[in-house]
CSV table of N, CA and C in Angstrom, one decimal:
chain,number,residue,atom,x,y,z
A,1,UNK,N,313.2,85.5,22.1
A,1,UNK,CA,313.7,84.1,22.1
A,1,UNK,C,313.0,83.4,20.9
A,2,UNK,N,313.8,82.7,20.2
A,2,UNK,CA,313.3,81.5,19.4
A,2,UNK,C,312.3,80.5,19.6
A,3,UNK,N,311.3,80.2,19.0
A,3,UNK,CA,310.4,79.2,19.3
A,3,UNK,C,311.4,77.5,18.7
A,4,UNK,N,310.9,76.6,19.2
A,4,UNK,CA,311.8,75.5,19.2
A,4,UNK,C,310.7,74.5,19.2
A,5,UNK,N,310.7,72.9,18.8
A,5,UNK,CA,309.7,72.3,19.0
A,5,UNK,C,310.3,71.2,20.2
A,6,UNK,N,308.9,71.2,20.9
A,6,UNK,CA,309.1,69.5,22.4
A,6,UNK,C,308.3,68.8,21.4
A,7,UNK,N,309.4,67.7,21.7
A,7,UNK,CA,309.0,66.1,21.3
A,7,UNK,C,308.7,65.7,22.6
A,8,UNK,N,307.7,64.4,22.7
A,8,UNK,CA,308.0,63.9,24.2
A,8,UNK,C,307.9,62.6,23.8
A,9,UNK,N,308.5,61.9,24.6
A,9,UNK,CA,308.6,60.1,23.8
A,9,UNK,C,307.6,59.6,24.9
A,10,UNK,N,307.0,58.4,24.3
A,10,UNK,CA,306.0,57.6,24.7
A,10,UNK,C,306.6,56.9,26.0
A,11,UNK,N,308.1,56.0,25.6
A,11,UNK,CA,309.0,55.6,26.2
A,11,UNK,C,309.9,55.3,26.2
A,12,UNK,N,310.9,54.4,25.9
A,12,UNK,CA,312.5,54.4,26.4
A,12,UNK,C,312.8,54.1,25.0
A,13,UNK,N,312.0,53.5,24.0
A,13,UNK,CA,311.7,52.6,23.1
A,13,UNK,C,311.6,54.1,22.1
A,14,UNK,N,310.5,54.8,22.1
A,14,UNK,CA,310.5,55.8,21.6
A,14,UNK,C,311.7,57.3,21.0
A,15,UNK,N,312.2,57.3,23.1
A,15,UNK,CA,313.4,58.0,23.4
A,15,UNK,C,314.0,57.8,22.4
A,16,UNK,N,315.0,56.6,21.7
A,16,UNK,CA,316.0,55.9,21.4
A,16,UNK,C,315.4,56.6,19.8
A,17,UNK,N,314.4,56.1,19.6
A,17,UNK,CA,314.2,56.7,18.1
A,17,UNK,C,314.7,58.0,17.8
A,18,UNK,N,314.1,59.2,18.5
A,18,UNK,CA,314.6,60.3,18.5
A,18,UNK,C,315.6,60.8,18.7
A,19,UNK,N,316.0,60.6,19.8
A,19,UNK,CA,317.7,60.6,20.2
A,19,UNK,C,318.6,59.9,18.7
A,20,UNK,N,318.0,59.7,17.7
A,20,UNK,CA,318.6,59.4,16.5
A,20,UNK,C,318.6,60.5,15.7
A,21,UNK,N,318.5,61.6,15.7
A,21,UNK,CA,318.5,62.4,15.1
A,21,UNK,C,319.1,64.1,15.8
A,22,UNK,N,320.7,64.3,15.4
A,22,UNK,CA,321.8,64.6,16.2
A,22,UNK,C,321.1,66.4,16.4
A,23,UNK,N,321.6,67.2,17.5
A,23,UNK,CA,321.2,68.6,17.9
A,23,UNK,C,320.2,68.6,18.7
A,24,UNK,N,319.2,67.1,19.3
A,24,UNK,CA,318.0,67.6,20.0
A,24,UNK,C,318.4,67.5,21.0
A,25,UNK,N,318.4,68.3,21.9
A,25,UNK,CA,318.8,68.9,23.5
A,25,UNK,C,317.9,68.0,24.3
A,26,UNK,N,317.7,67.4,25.4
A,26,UNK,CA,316.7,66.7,26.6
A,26,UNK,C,316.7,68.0,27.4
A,27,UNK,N,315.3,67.9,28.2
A,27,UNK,CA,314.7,68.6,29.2
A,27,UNK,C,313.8,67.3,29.9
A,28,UNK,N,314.2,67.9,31.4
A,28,UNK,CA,313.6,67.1,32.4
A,28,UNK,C,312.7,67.8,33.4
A,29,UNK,N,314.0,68.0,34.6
A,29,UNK,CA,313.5,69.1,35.2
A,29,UNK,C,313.3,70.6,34.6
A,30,UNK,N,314.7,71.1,33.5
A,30,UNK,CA,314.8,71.9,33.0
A,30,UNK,C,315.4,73.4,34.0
A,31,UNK,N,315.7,72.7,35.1
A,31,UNK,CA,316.3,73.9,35.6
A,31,UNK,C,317.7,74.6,35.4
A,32,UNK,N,318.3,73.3,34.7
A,32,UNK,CA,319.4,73.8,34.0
A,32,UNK,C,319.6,74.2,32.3
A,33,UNK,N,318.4,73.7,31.8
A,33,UNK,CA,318.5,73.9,30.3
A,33,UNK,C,317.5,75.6,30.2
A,34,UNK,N,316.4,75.5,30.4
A,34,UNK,CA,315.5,76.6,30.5
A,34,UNK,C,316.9,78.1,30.6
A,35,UNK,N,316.9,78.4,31.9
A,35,UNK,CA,318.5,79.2,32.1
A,35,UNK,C,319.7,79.4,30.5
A,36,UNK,N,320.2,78.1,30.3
A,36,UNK,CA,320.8,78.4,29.5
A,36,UNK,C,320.4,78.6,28.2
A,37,UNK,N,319.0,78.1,27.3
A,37,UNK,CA,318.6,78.8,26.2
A,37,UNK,C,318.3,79.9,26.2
A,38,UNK,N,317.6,80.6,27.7
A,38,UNK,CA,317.8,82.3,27.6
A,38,UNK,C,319.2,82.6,27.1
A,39,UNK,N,319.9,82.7,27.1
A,39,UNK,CA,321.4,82.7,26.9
A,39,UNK,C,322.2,82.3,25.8
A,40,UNK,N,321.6,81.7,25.4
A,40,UNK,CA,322.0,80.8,23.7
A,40,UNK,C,322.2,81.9,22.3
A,41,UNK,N,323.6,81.5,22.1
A,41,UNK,CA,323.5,82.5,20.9
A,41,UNK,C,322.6,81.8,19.8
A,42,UNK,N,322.2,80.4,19.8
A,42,UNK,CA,321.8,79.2,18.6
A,42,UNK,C,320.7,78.4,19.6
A,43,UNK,N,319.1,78.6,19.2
A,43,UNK,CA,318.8,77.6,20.5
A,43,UNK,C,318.6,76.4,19.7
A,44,UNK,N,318.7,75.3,20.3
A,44,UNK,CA,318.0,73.9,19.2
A,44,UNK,C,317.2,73.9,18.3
A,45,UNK,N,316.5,73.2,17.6
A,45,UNK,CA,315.2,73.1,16.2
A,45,UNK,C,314.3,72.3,17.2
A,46,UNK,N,314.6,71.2,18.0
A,46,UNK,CA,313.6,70.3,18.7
A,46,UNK,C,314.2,70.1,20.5
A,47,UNK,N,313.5,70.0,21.4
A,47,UNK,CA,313.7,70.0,22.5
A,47,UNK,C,312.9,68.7,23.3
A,48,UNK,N,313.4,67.4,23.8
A,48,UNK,CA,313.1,66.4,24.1
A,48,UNK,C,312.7,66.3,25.1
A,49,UNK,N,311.2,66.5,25.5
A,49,UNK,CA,311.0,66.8,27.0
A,49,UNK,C,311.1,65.2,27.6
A,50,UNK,N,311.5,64.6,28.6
A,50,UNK,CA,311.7,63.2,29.1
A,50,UNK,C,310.9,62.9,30.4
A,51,UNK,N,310.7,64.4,30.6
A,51,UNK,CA,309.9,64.1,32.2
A,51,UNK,C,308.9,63.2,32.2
A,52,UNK,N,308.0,62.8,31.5
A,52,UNK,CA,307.1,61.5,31.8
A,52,UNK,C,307.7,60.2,31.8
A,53,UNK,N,308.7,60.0,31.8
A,53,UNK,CA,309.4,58.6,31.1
A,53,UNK,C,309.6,58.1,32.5
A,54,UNK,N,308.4,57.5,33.3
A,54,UNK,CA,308.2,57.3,35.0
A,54,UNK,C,309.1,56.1,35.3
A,55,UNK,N,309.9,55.1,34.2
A,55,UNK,CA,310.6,54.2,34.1
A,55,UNK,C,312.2,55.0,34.5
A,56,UNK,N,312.3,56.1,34.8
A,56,UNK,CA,313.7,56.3,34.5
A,56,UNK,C,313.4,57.3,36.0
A,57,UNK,N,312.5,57.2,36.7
A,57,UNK,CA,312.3,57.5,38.1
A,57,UNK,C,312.1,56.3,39.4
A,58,UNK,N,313.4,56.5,39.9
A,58,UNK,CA,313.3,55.0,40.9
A,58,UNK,C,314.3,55.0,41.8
A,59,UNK,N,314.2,54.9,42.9
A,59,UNK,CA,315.2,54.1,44.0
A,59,UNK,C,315.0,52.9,44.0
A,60,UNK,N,316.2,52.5,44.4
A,60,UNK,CA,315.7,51.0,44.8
A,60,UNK,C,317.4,50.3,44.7
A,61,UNK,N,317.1,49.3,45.9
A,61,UNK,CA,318.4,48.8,46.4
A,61,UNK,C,318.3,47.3,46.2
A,62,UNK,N,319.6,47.2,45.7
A,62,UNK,CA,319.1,45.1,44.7
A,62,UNK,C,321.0,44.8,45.2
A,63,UNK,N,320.8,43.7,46.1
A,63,UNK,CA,322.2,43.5,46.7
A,63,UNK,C,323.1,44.2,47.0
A,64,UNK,N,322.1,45.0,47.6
A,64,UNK,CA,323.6,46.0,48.6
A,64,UNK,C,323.8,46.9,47.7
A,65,UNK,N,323.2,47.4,46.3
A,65,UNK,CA,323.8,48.3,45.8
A,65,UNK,C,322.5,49.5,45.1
A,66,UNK,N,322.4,50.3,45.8
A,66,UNK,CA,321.7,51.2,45.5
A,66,UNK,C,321.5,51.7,44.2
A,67,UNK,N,320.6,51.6,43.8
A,67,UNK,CA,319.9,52.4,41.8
A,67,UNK,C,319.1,53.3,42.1
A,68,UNK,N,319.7,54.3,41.5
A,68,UNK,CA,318.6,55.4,41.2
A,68,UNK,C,318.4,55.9,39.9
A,69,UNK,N,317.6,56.2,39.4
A,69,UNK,CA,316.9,56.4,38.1
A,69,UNK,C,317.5,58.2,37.7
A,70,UNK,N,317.8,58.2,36.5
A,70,UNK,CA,317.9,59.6,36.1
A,70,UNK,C,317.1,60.8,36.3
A,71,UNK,N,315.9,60.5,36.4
A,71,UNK,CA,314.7,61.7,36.5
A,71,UNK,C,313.9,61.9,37.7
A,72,UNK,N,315.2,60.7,38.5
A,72,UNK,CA,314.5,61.3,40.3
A,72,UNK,C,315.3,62.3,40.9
A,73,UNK,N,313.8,63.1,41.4
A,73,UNK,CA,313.9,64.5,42.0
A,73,UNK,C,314.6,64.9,43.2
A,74,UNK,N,315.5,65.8,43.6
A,74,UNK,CA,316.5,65.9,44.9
A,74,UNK,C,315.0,65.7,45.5
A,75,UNK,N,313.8,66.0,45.3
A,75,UNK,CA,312.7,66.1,46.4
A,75,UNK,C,312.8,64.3,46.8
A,76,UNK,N,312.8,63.4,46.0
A,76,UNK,CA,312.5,62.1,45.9
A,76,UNK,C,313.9,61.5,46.8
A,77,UNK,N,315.3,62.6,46.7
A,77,UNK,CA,316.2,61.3,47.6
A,77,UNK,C,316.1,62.5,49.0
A,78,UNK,N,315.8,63.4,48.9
A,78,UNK,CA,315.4,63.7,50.4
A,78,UNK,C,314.3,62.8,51.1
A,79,UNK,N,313.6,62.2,50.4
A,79,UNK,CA,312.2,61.5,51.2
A,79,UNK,C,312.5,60.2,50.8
A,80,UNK,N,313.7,59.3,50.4
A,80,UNK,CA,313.9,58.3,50.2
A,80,UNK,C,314.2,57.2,51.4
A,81,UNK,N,313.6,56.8,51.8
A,81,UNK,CA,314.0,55.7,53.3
A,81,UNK,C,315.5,55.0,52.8
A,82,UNK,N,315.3,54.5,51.8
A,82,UNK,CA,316.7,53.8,51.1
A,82,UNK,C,317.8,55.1,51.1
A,83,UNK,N,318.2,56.0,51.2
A,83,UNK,CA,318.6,56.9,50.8
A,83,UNK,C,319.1,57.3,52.0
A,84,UNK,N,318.4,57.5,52.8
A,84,UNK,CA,318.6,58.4,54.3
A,84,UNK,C,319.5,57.6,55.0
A,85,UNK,N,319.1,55.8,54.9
A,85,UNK,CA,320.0,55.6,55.4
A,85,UNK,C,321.2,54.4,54.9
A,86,UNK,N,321.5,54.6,53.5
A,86,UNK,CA,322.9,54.5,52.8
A,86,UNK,C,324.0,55.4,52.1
A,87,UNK,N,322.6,56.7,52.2
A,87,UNK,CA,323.9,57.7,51.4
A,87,UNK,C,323.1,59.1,52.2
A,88,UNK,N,323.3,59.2,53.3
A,88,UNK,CA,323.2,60.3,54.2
A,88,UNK,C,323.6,61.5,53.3
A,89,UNK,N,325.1,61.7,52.9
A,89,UNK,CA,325.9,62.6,52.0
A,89,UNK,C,324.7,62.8,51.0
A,90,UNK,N,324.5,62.0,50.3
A,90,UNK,CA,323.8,62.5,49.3
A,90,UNK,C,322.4,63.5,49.5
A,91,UNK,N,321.6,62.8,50.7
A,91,UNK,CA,320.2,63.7,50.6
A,91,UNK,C,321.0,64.7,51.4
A,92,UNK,N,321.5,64.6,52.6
A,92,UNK,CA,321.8,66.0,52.6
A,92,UNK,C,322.2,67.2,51.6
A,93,UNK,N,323.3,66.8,50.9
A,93,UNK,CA,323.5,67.3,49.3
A,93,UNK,C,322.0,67.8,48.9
A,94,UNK,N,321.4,67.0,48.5
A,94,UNK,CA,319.8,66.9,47.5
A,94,UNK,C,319.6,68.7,48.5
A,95,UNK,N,319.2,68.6,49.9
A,95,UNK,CA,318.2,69.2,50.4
A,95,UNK,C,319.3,70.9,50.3
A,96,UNK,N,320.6,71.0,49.9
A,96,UNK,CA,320.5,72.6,49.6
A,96,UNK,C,321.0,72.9,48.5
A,97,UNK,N,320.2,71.8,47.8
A,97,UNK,CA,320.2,72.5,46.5
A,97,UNK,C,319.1,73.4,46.4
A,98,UNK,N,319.1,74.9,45.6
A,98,UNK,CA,318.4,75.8,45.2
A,98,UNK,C,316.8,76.1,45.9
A,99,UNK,N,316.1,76.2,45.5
A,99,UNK,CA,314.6,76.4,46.6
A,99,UNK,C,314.0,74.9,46.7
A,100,UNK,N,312.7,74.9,47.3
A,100,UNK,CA,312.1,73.5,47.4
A,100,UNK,C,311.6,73.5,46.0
A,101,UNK,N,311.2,74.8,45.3
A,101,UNK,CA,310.8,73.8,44.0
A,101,UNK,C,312.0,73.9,43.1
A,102,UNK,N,313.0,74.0,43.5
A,102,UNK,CA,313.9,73.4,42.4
A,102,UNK,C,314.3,72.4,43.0
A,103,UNK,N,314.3,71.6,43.8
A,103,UNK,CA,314.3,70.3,44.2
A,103,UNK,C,313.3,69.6,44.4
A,104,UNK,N,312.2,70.0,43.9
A,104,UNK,CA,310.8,69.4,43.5
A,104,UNK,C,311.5,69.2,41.7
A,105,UNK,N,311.4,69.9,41.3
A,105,UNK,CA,311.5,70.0,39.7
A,105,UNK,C,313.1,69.0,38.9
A,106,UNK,N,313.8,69.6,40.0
A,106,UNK,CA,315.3,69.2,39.7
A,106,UNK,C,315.8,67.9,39.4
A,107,UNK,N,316.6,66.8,38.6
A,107,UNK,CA,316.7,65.3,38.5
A,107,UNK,C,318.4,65.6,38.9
A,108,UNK,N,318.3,64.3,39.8
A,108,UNK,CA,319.6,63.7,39.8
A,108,UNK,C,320.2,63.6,38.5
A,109,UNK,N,319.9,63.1,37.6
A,109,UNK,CA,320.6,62.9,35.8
A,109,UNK,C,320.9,64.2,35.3
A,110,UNK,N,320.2,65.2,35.6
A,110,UNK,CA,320.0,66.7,35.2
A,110,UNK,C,321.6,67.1,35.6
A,111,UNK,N,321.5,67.1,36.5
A,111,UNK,CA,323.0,67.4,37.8
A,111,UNK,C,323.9,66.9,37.2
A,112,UNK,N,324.0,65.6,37.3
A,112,UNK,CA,325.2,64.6,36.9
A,112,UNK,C,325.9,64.7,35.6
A,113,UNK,N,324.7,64.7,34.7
A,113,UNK,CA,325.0,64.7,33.1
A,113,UNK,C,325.2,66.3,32.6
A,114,UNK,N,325.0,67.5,33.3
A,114,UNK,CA,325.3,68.9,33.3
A,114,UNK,C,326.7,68.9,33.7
A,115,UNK,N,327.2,68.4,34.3
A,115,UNK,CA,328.8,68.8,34.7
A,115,UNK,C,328.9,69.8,35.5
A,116,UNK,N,328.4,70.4,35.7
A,116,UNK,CA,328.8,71.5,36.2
A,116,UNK,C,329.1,71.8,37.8
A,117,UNK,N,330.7,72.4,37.9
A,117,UNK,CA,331.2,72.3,39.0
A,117,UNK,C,330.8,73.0,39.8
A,118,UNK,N,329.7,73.9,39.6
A,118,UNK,CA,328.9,74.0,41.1
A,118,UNK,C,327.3,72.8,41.5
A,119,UNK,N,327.4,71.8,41.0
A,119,UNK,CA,326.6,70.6,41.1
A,119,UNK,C,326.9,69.9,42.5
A,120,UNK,N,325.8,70.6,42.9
A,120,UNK,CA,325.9,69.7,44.7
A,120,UNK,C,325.8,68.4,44.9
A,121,UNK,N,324.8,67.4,43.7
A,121,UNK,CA,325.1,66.0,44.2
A,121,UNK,C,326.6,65.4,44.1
A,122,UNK,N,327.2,66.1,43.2
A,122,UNK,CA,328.7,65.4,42.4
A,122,UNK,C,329.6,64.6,43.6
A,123,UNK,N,329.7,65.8,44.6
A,123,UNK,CA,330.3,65.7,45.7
A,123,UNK,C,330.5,64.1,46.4
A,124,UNK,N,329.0,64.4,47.0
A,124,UNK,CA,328.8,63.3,47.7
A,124,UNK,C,328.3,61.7,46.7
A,125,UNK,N,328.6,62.0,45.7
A,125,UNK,CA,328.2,60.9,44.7
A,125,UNK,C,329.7,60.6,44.2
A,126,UNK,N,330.5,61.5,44.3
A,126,UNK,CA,331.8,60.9,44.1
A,126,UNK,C,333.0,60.5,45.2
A,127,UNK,N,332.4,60.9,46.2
A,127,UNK,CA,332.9,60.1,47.1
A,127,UNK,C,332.9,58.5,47.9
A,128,UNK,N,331.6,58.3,47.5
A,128,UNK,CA,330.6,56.6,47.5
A,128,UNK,C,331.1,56.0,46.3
A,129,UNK,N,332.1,56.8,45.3
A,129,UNK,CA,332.4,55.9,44.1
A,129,UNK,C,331.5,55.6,43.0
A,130,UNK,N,330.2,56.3,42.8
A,130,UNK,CA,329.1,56.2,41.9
A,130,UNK,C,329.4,56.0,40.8
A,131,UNK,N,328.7,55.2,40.0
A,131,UNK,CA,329.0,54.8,38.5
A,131,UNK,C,327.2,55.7,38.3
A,132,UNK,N,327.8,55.4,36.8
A,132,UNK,CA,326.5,55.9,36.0
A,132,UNK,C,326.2,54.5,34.8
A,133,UNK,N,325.4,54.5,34.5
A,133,UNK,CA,324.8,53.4,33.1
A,133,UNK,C,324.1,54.1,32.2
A,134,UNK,N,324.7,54.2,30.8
A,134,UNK,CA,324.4,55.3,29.8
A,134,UNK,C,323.8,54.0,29.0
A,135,UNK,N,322.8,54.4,28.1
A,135,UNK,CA,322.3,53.5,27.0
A,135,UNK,C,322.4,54.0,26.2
A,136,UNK,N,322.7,53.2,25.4
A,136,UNK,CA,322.5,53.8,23.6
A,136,UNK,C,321.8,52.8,22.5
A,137,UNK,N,322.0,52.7,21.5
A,137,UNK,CA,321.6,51.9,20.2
A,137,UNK,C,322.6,50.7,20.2
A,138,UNK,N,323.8,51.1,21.1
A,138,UNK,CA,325.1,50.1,21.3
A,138,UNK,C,325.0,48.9,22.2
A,139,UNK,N,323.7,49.5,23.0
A,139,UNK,CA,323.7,48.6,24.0
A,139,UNK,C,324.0,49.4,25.6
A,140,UNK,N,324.3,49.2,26.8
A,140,UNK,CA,324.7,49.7,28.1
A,140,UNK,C,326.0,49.7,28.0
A,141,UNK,N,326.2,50.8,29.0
A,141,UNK,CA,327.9,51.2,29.1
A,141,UNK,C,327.8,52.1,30.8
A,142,UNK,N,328.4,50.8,31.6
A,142,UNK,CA,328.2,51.9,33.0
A,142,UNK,C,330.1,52.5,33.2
A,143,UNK,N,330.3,53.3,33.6
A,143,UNK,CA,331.3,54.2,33.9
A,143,UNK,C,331.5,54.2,35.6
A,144,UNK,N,332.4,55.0,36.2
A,144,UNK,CA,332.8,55.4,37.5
A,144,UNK,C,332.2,56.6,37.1
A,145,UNK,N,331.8,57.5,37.7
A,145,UNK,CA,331.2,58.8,37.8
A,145,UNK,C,332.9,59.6,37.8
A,146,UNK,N,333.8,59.0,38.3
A,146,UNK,CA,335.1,59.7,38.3
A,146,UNK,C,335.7,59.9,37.0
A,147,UNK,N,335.1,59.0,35.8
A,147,UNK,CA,335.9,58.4,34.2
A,147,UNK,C,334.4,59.0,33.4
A,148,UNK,N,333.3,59.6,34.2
A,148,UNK,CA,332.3,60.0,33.0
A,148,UNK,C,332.4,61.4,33.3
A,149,UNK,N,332.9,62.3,34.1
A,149,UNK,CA,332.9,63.7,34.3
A,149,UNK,C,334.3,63.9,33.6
A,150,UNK,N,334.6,64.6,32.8
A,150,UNK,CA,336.0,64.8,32.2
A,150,UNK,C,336.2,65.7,32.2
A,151,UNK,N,335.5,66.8,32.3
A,151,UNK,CA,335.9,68.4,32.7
A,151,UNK,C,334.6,69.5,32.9
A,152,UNK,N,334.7,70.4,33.5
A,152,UNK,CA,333.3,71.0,33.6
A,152,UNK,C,332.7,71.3,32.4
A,153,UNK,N,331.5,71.1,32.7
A,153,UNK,CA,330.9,71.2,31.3
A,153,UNK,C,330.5,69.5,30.1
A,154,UNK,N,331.5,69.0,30.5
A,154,UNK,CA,331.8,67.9,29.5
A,154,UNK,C,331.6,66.6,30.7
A,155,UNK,N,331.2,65.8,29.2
A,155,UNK,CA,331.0,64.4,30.0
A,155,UNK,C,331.5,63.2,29.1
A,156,UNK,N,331.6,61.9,29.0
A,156,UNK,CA,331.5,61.0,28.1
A,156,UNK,C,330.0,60.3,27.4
A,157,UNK,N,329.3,61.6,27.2
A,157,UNK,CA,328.0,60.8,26.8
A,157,UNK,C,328.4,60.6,25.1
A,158,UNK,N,328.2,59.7,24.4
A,158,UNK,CA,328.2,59.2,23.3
A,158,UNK,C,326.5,59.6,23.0
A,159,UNK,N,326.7,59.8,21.7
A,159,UNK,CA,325.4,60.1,20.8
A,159,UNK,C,324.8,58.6,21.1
């Protein structure tokens, strides 16, 4: 396997810097990127580890409408009080996904922004109608989770 370099950003501020410069892959949990650079015919030049970025880990319910942060752990909406009892579907979801430590390790954003149609939150996150809120250098852009999944594998994330 190819050696590759982790960047890790200070914070969201940082992120955005980096993320300016096109081919660098994110890792979080990494349960789904780890897997596929074994497998890579081409692996990246840099690899953006995000997991400290403790701003982009959060539940929290603000008028009725539930937020959850991209780098929270299926472990975090199984043990979420807000969670258990507005989106039942979902921690159930959370809790079979993969072992406990891949639901220790694993992010909701991870899932969502992977596409992939064996992704156990998708389900129950697209039946509650879930949007997502992407940022960029453009500013915010939230979607229906139904208008950002476009085919497996694929999503509408803009550079």
């Amino acid at each position: 396997m190819e050696a590759f370099d982790f960047l890790v950003p200070a914070n969201l501020q940082h992120l955005a810097t980096l993320l300016q410069t096109p081919g660098r892959k994110l890792i979080a949990g990494g349960t789904d990127l780890i897997p596929s650079l074994r497998q890579a015919h081409s692996l990246p030049a840099q690899v953006i580890d995000i997991s400290r970025l403790r701003e982009l880990r959060f539940i929290r319910e603000q008028n009725r409408i539930v937020h959850i942060g991209a780098l929270t752990s299926f472990r975090d909406v199984q043990n979420s009080r807000i969670l258990n009892e507005t989106a039942p579907a979902l921690v159930q979801a959370a809790g079979q996904i993969g072992s406990p430590m891949i639901r220790t390790r694993g992010t909701l954003g991870g899932n969502i922004a992977n596409a992939s149609p064996a992704a156990d939150s998708l389900p129950a996150l697209l039946i509650m109608d879930a949007s997502v809120t992407l940022s960029s250098q453009n500013g915010l852009r939230t979607l229906r989770l139904c208008e950002f999944l476009l085919n497996p594998g694929k999503t509408d994330i803009h550079p």
